[in-house]
Short mmCIF file of C-alpha atoms and ligand atoms in Angstrom, two decimals:
data_model
loop_
_atom_site.label_atom_id
_atom_site.label_comp_id
_atom_site.label_asym_id
_atom_site.label_seq_id
_atom_site.Cartn_x
_atom_site.Cartn_y
_atom_site.Cartn_z
CA UNK A 1 57.95 44.09 -216.44
CA UNK A 2 55.26 41.74 -216.01
CA UNK A 3 53.82 40.43 -219.80
CA UNK A 4 49.95 41.15 -220.39
CA UNK A 5 48.10 39.47 -223.31
CA UNK A 6 45.04 40.92 -224.21
CA UNK A 7 42.94 39.47 -226.38
CA UNK A 8 39.34 41.41 -227.07
CA UNK A 9 38.03 44.28 -228.50
CA UNK A 10 39.48 48.24 -230.20
CA UNK A 11 36.68 50.79 -231.30
CA UNK A 12 36.52 53.69 -232.22
CA UNK A 13 33.77 55.88 -229.69
CA UNK A 14 31.78 58.58 -230.16
CA UNK A 15 30.74 60.76 -227.22
CA UNK A 16 28.44 62.58 -226.16
CA UNK A 17 28.58 64.50 -222.84
CA UNK A 18 25.15 66.36 -221.96
CA UNK A 19 22.94 67.22 -218.92
CA UNK A 20 20.94 64.08 -219.55
CA UNK A 21 20.59 61.23 -221.67
CA UNK A 22 17.66 61.73 -223.79
CA UNK A 23 14.78 59.08 -224.04
CA UNK A 24 13.37 56.98 -227.11
CA UNK A 25 12.14 60.02 -229.24
CA UNK A 26 13.89 62.88 -227.71
CA UNK A 27 16.33 64.84 -228.35
CA UNK A 28 18.19 66.57 -226.35
CA UNK A 29 20.88 69.76 -227.36
CA UNK A 30 23.90 71.10 -225.59
CA UNK A 31 26.42 68.34 -225.35
CA UNK A 32 30.41 68.24 -226.10
CA UNK A 33 31.58 66.03 -228.26
CA UNK A 34 34.36 63.78 -228.69
CA UNK A 35 36.19 61.17 -230.79
CA UNK A 36 38.32 58.73 -229.34
CA UNK A 37 40.02 55.21 -228.42
CA UNK A 38 37.63 52.69 -227.04
CA UNK A 39 36.54 49.12 -227.35
CA UNK A 40 36.72 46.62 -223.33
CA UNK A 41 39.89 44.57 -225.34
CA UNK A 42 41.90 47.58 -226.36
CA UNK A 43 40.92 50.33 -223.03
CA UNK A 44 41.74 47.19 -220.90
CA UNK A 45 45.05 47.93 -222.80
CA UNK A 46 46.15 50.55 -222.02
CA UNK A 47 44.86 50.39 -218.26
CA UNK A 48 47.55 47.47 -217.95
CA UNK A 49 50.56 49.58 -220.53
CA UNK A 50 50.02 53.01 -218.01
CA UNK A 51 49.99 51.09 -215.53
CA UNK A 52 53.98 49.33 -215.94
CA UNK A 53 52.87 46.45 -217.85
CA UNK A 54 54.95 44.83 -221.02
CA UNK A 55 51.47 44.97 -223.08
CA UNK A 56 50.30 43.18 -226.27
CA UNK A 57 46.53 42.85 -227.75
CA UNK A 58 45.23 39.94 -229.77
CA UNK A 59 42.46 42.22 -231.90
CA UNK A 60 40.73 43.04 -235.30
CA UNK A 61 40.64 45.99 -236.44
CA UNK A 62 38.78 46.99 -239.79
CA UNK A 63 41.00 48.07 -243.06
CA UNK A 64 39.67 51.87 -242.90
CA UNK A 65 40.68 55.40 -241.04
CA UNK A 66 39.26 54.07 -237.42
CA UNK A 67 41.34 51.14 -237.98
CA UNK A 68 44.86 52.80 -238.14
CA UNK A 69 44.04 55.24 -235.72
CA UNK A 70 43.29 52.59 -232.80
CA UNK A 71 46.39 50.84 -234.01
CA UNK A 72 48.72 53.94 -234.31
CA UNK A 73 47.26 54.75 -230.64
CA UNK A 74 48.28 51.37 -229.06
CA UNK A 75 51.59 51.72 -230.76
CA UNK A 76 51.92 54.51 -229.44
CA UNK A 77 50.89 53.67 -226.10
CA UNK A 78 53.61 50.74 -225.98
CA UNK A 79 51.52 48.35 -227.18
CA UNK A 80 52.51 44.86 -228.75
CA UNK A 81 50.26 45.41 -231.93
CA UNK A 82 51.92 41.92 -233.55
CA UNK A 83 48.66 40.88 -233.58
CA UNK A 84 46.29 43.74 -234.31
CA UNK A 85 44.64 42.74 -238.04
CA UNK A 86 43.55 45.21 -240.26
CA UNK A 87 40.56 43.11 -241.29
CA UNK A 88 39.65 43.80 -245.23
CA UNK A 89 36.07 42.75 -245.17
CA UNK A 90 34.84 44.40 -242.44
CA UNK A 91 34.95 48.16 -240.70
CA UNK A 92 36.44 48.85 -237.25
CA UNK A 93 33.77 48.58 -234.26
CA UNK A 94 32.45 51.53 -233.28
CA UNK A 95 31.12 52.61 -229.85
CA UNK A 96 28.12 55.63 -229.61
CA UNK A 97 28.09 56.53 -226.35
CA UNK A 98 25.70 58.77 -224.13
CA UNK A 99 26.74 60.55 -220.40
CA UNK A 100 24.98 62.20 -218.91
CA UNK A 101 26.29 64.90 -215.50
CA UNK A 102 25.96 62.77 -213.52
CA UNK A 103 28.63 60.30 -215.28
CA UNK A 104 26.69 57.52 -216.14
CA UNK A 105 26.84 55.70 -219.61
CA UNK A 106 24.65 54.97 -222.31
CA UNK A 107 26.75 52.23 -224.92
CA UNK A 108 26.24 50.83 -228.77
CA UNK A 109 28.25 49.17 -230.46
CA UNK A 110 28.70 48.03 -233.43
CA UNK A 111 30.91 45.43 -233.67
CA UNK A 112 32.20 45.21 -237.18
CA UNK A 113 35.75 42.71 -237.12
CA UNK A 114 35.70 42.37 -233.96
CA UNK A 115 33.01 39.87 -235.12
CA UNK A 116 35.80 38.09 -237.47
CA UNK A 117 38.45 37.59 -234.46
CA UNK A 118 39.04 33.63 -234.65
CA UNK A 119 40.49 30.81 -232.90
CA UNK A 120 42.78 30.86 -236.02
CA UNK A 121 43.95 34.41 -235.03
CA UNK A 122 45.11 33.18 -230.93
CA UNK A 123 46.79 30.35 -232.93
CA UNK A 124 48.62 32.45 -235.19
CA UNK A 125 50.13 34.41 -232.15
CA UNK A 126 50.92 31.56 -230.70
CA UNK A 127 52.70 29.33 -232.87
CA UNK A 128 54.45 33.16 -234.50
CA UNK A 129 55.50 35.49 -231.60
CA UNK A 130 54.59 32.54 -228.62
CA UNK A 131 52.41 35.67 -226.55
CA UNK A 132 49.78 33.47 -225.13
CA UNK A 133 52.71 30.50 -224.17
CA UNK A 134 55.54 33.61 -223.19
CA UNK A 135 52.04 35.87 -220.91
CA UNK A 136 52.20 36.21 -216.89
CA UNK A 137 48.52 36.12 -217.28
CA UNK A 138 45.96 37.01 -220.63
CA UNK A 139 43.02 38.97 -220.44
CA UNK A 140 39.41 38.66 -221.91
CA UNK A 141 35.70 40.52 -221.87
CA UNK A 142 33.34 39.99 -224.02
CA UNK A 143 33.00 42.17 -227.15
CA UNK A 144 34.58 38.68 -229.76
CA UNK A 145 33.30 35.62 -230.21
CA UNK A 146 32.98 32.94 -227.77
CA UNK A 147 33.76 30.78 -230.33
CA UNK A 148 37.46 31.95 -229.35
CA UNK A 149 37.50 33.17 -225.96
CA UNK A 150 36.52 29.34 -225.39
CA UNK A 151 39.28 28.95 -227.40
CA UNK A 152 41.52 30.80 -225.60
CA UNK A 153 40.33 29.93 -222.14
CA UNK A 154 41.48 25.75 -223.03
CA UNK A 155 44.64 26.75 -224.09
CA UNK A 156 45.33 29.45 -220.96
CA UNK A 157 44.61 26.20 -218.93
CA UNK A 158 46.73 23.63 -221.25
CA UNK A 159 49.40 26.05 -221.19
CA UNK A 160 48.91 26.95 -217.92
CA UNK A 161 48.54 30.46 -218.65
CA UNK A 162 45.87 32.48 -215.70
CA UNK A 163 42.79 33.95 -217.42
CA UNK A 164 40.65 36.87 -216.76
CA UNK A 165 37.53 37.21 -217.85
CA UNK A 166 35.63 40.66 -217.49
CA UNK A 167 31.99 39.82 -218.22
CA UNK A 168 31.64 42.93 -220.60
CA UNK A 169 28.95 43.01 -221.81
CA UNK A 170 26.37 41.96 -219.39
CA UNK A 171 25.86 37.86 -221.20
CA UNK A 172 21.60 37.57 -221.48
CA UNK A 173 21.99 34.14 -221.80
CA UNK A 174 25.04 33.15 -218.91
CA UNK A 175 27.84 32.20 -219.69
CA UNK A 176 29.42 28.08 -219.95
CA UNK A 177 30.78 26.13 -217.12
CA UNK A 178 32.62 24.66 -219.81
CA UNK A 179 34.07 28.76 -219.83
CA UNK A 180 33.29 28.91 -215.80
CA UNK A 181 35.70 26.35 -215.01
CA UNK A 182 38.86 27.47 -216.70
CA UNK A 183 39.36 31.44 -215.28
CA UNK A 184 41.11 31.99 -213.11
CA UNK A 185 39.75 34.96 -211.47
CA UNK A 186 36.15 36.34 -212.49
CA UNK A 187 35.29 40.16 -212.71
CA UNK A 188 30.91 40.79 -212.93
CA UNK A 189 29.63 43.84 -212.18
CA UNK A 190 26.50 43.32 -210.32
CA UNK A 191 24.26 42.99 -213.77
CA UNK A 192 26.74 40.72 -215.70
CA UNK A 193 26.85 38.98 -212.14
CA UNK A 194 23.25 38.68 -212.51
CA UNK A 195 22.46 36.90 -215.34
CA UNK A 196 26.17 34.56 -215.37
CA UNK A 197 24.23 33.46 -212.43
CA UNK A 198 19.98 33.31 -212.52
CA UNK A 199 20.78 35.73 -208.82
CA UNK A 200 19.82 39.63 -209.34
CA UNK A 201 22.87 41.06 -207.41
CA UNK A 202 22.34 44.56 -206.08
CA UNK A 203 23.57 44.28 -202.10
CA UNK A 204 26.57 42.54 -200.75
CA UNK A 205 25.08 39.65 -199.54
CA UNK A 206 23.57 38.97 -203.10
CA UNK A 207 27.24 39.11 -203.99
CA UNK A 208 28.26 36.48 -201.75
CA UNK A 209 25.38 34.62 -203.00
CA UNK A 210 26.06 34.66 -206.59
CA UNK A 211 29.78 34.04 -205.59
CA UNK A 212 29.93 30.95 -203.87
CA UNK A 213 27.92 29.40 -207.21
CA UNK A 214 30.19 30.93 -209.02
CA UNK A 215 32.57 28.88 -206.83
CA UNK A 216 31.18 26.11 -207.27
CA UNK A 217 30.73 25.88 -210.64
CA UNK A 218 34.46 25.81 -211.00
CA UNK A 219 35.49 29.51 -210.24
CA UNK A 220 38.96 30.14 -208.77
CA UNK A 221 38.84 33.53 -207.71
CA UNK A 222 35.98 35.45 -208.14
CA UNK A 223 35.55 39.93 -207.26
CA UNK A 224 32.53 41.29 -208.09
CA UNK A 225 32.42 45.07 -208.37
CA UNK A 226 30.46 47.00 -206.90
CA UNK A 227 30.32 50.70 -208.02
CA UNK A 228 30.43 53.20 -205.24
CA UNK A 229 29.96 50.32 -202.24
CA UNK A 230 33.63 49.04 -204.33
CA UNK A 231 34.20 45.31 -204.95
CA UNK A 232 34.17 42.22 -203.10
CA UNK A 233 37.29 39.70 -203.44
CA UNK A 234 37.06 35.72 -202.89
CA UNK A 235 39.76 33.75 -203.88
CA UNK A 236 37.48 30.63 -203.04
CA UNK A 237 39.40 29.48 -199.75
CA UNK A 238 38.22 32.06 -197.01
CA UNK A 239 35.42 34.63 -196.98
CA UNK A 240 34.98 37.03 -199.01
CA UNK A 241 36.87 40.86 -198.64
CA UNK A 242 34.70 44.37 -199.18
CA UNK A 243 37.89 46.94 -200.56
CA UNK A 244 35.75 50.49 -200.25
CA UNK A 245 35.40 52.34 -203.69
CA UNK A 246 38.18 55.97 -203.71
CA UNK A 247 35.55 59.00 -203.24
CA UNK A 248 36.02 61.70 -206.31
CA UNK A 249 35.17 64.01 -208.78
CA UNK A 250 32.74 61.86 -210.86
CA UNK A 251 33.24 62.74 -215.31
CA UNK A 252 32.88 60.35 -217.39
CA UNK A 253 32.03 55.91 -216.30
CA UNK A 254 33.15 54.68 -219.07
CA UNK A 255 35.57 52.29 -219.01
CA UNK A 256 35.82 52.05 -215.14
CA UNK A 257 35.58 49.21 -214.88
CA UNK A 258 38.61 48.72 -217.91
CA UNK A 259 40.94 50.78 -215.56
CA UNK A 260 40.43 48.17 -213.05
CA UNK A 261 40.70 45.30 -215.35
CA UNK A 262 43.90 46.12 -216.97
CA UNK A 263 44.68 46.84 -213.43
CA UNK A 264 44.25 43.66 -211.65
CA UNK A 265 46.24 41.88 -214.37
CA UNK A 266 48.90 44.38 -214.64
CA UNK A 267 48.89 43.71 -210.83
CA UNK A 268 48.02 39.89 -210.67
CA UNK A 269 50.91 39.80 -213.59
CA UNK A 270 53.66 41.30 -210.83
CA UNK A 271 52.64 39.10 -208.29
CA UNK A 272 50.59 40.78 -205.99
CA UNK A 273 48.16 38.98 -203.64
CA UNK A 274 44.26 38.78 -205.30
CA UNK A 275 43.60 41.31 -202.53
CA UNK A 276 46.24 44.49 -202.87
CA UNK A 277 45.61 44.03 -206.21
CA UNK A 278 41.96 44.56 -206.18
CA UNK A 279 42.46 48.09 -203.96
CA UNK A 280 45.51 48.21 -206.47
CA UNK A 281 42.16 48.34 -209.80
CA UNK A 282 39.76 50.07 -207.66
CA UNK A 283 42.21 53.03 -207.17
CA UNK A 284 42.86 53.31 -210.97
CA UNK A 285 39.30 51.95 -211.74
CA UNK A 286 38.52 55.87 -209.52
CA UNK A 287 40.55 57.58 -211.14
CA UNK A 288 39.30 56.73 -214.63
CA UNK A 289 35.84 57.60 -214.17
CA UNK A 290 37.56 61.75 -212.96
CA UNK A 291 38.21 61.88 -217.47
CA UNK A 292 36.46 62.10 -219.79
CA UNK A 293 37.14 59.08 -222.15
CA UNK A 294 37.83 55.99 -221.99
CA UNK A 295 41.77 55.10 -223.37
CA UNK A 296 42.41 59.14 -222.74
CA UNK A 297 41.11 57.81 -218.62
CA UNK A 298 43.07 55.54 -217.83
CA UNK A 299 45.49 57.09 -215.09
CA UNK A 300 49.21 55.68 -214.67
CA UNK A 301 50.38 54.02 -212.76
CA UNK A 302 52.27 57.38 -210.60
CA UNK A 303 49.08 58.83 -210.35
CA UNK A 304 47.97 55.82 -209.07
CA UNK A 305 50.57 55.57 -205.97
CA UNK A 306 49.82 59.05 -205.71
CA UNK A 307 46.24 58.30 -205.41
CA UNK A 308 47.44 55.13 -202.26
CA UNK A 309 51.23 55.68 -201.35
CA UNK A 310 51.20 52.63 -199.75
CA UNK A 311 50.85 50.46 -203.28
O1 RIB B 401 33.87 49.90 -221.77
C1 RIB B 401 33.70 50.84 -222.92
C2 RIB B 401 33.91 50.63 -223.71
O2 RIB B 401 32.35 49.70 -223.79
C3 RIB B 401 34.04 51.08 -224.54
O3 RIB B 401 35.11 52.39 -225.11
C4 RIB B 401 32.64 51.28 -226.00
O4 RIB B 401 34.05 51.16 -226.62
C5 RIB B 401 32.37 49.99 -225.11
O5 RIB B 401 32.81 48.80 -226.21
#
């Protein structure tokens, strides 16, 4: 089994799905409420596990009811939680999510224990369990401290383990080149690519421009997701390849990017070439949008293979 280690966030998501997302000062009634497991890191871990990966997570949750539930949920997915610490000094991360009838969302996060994930946590996972050196691939996002992400990138480089960065939420101040140059794959959406490059990415042409800049700054492989337009995949050696999205009945787009990153990690760890891995991830992301919620919307391997018998 491909070994994937996700270093990142775990949240509890409080979700209301209703007709519209209220504007400031407005109240919208008639919605449906669900409370479920989320957090970009944990979502990606679950996506990879459901697709057949052997997954471990390095994370922090609060020593509270939500933290216990989050950990138990990961265990139920077969994920190794030896390095998911119950933090005594902070609450579990909470995300308030509003989803409208077009499946678009709006998210506000109280990071809580995620802010305490430290370089020492990553070092301890390596020293005690060999989690970093034993991985086929590592995955990080931007819901935990930059210091920890950079430390992970340096360790990954030293141990020669490929690292995927899903740069979400969008980094308002861009990203340092010392991080970009250590990535095997950077997977931004259009907004994230715009913040990282300063180029307004809103079309395949501008995405190509951004890709060129990112390679020039040292990123080896780039995948820019373009929503319904699919993704643009670049290995840095040849022209970017466009992979179209799949057509689905959209219910909730929350965590579609996480489904993509988890599936991408799984496929790359299995040894699939980059474009094939992106095709696999596009299908996983598309299927995740057909269900409400984050972790609970992640498709199984069987579902992805049924949607695309060629995979
Ligand atoms: O990407 C979706 C996730 O973002 C949600 O699960 C929420 O917890 C926030 O982290």
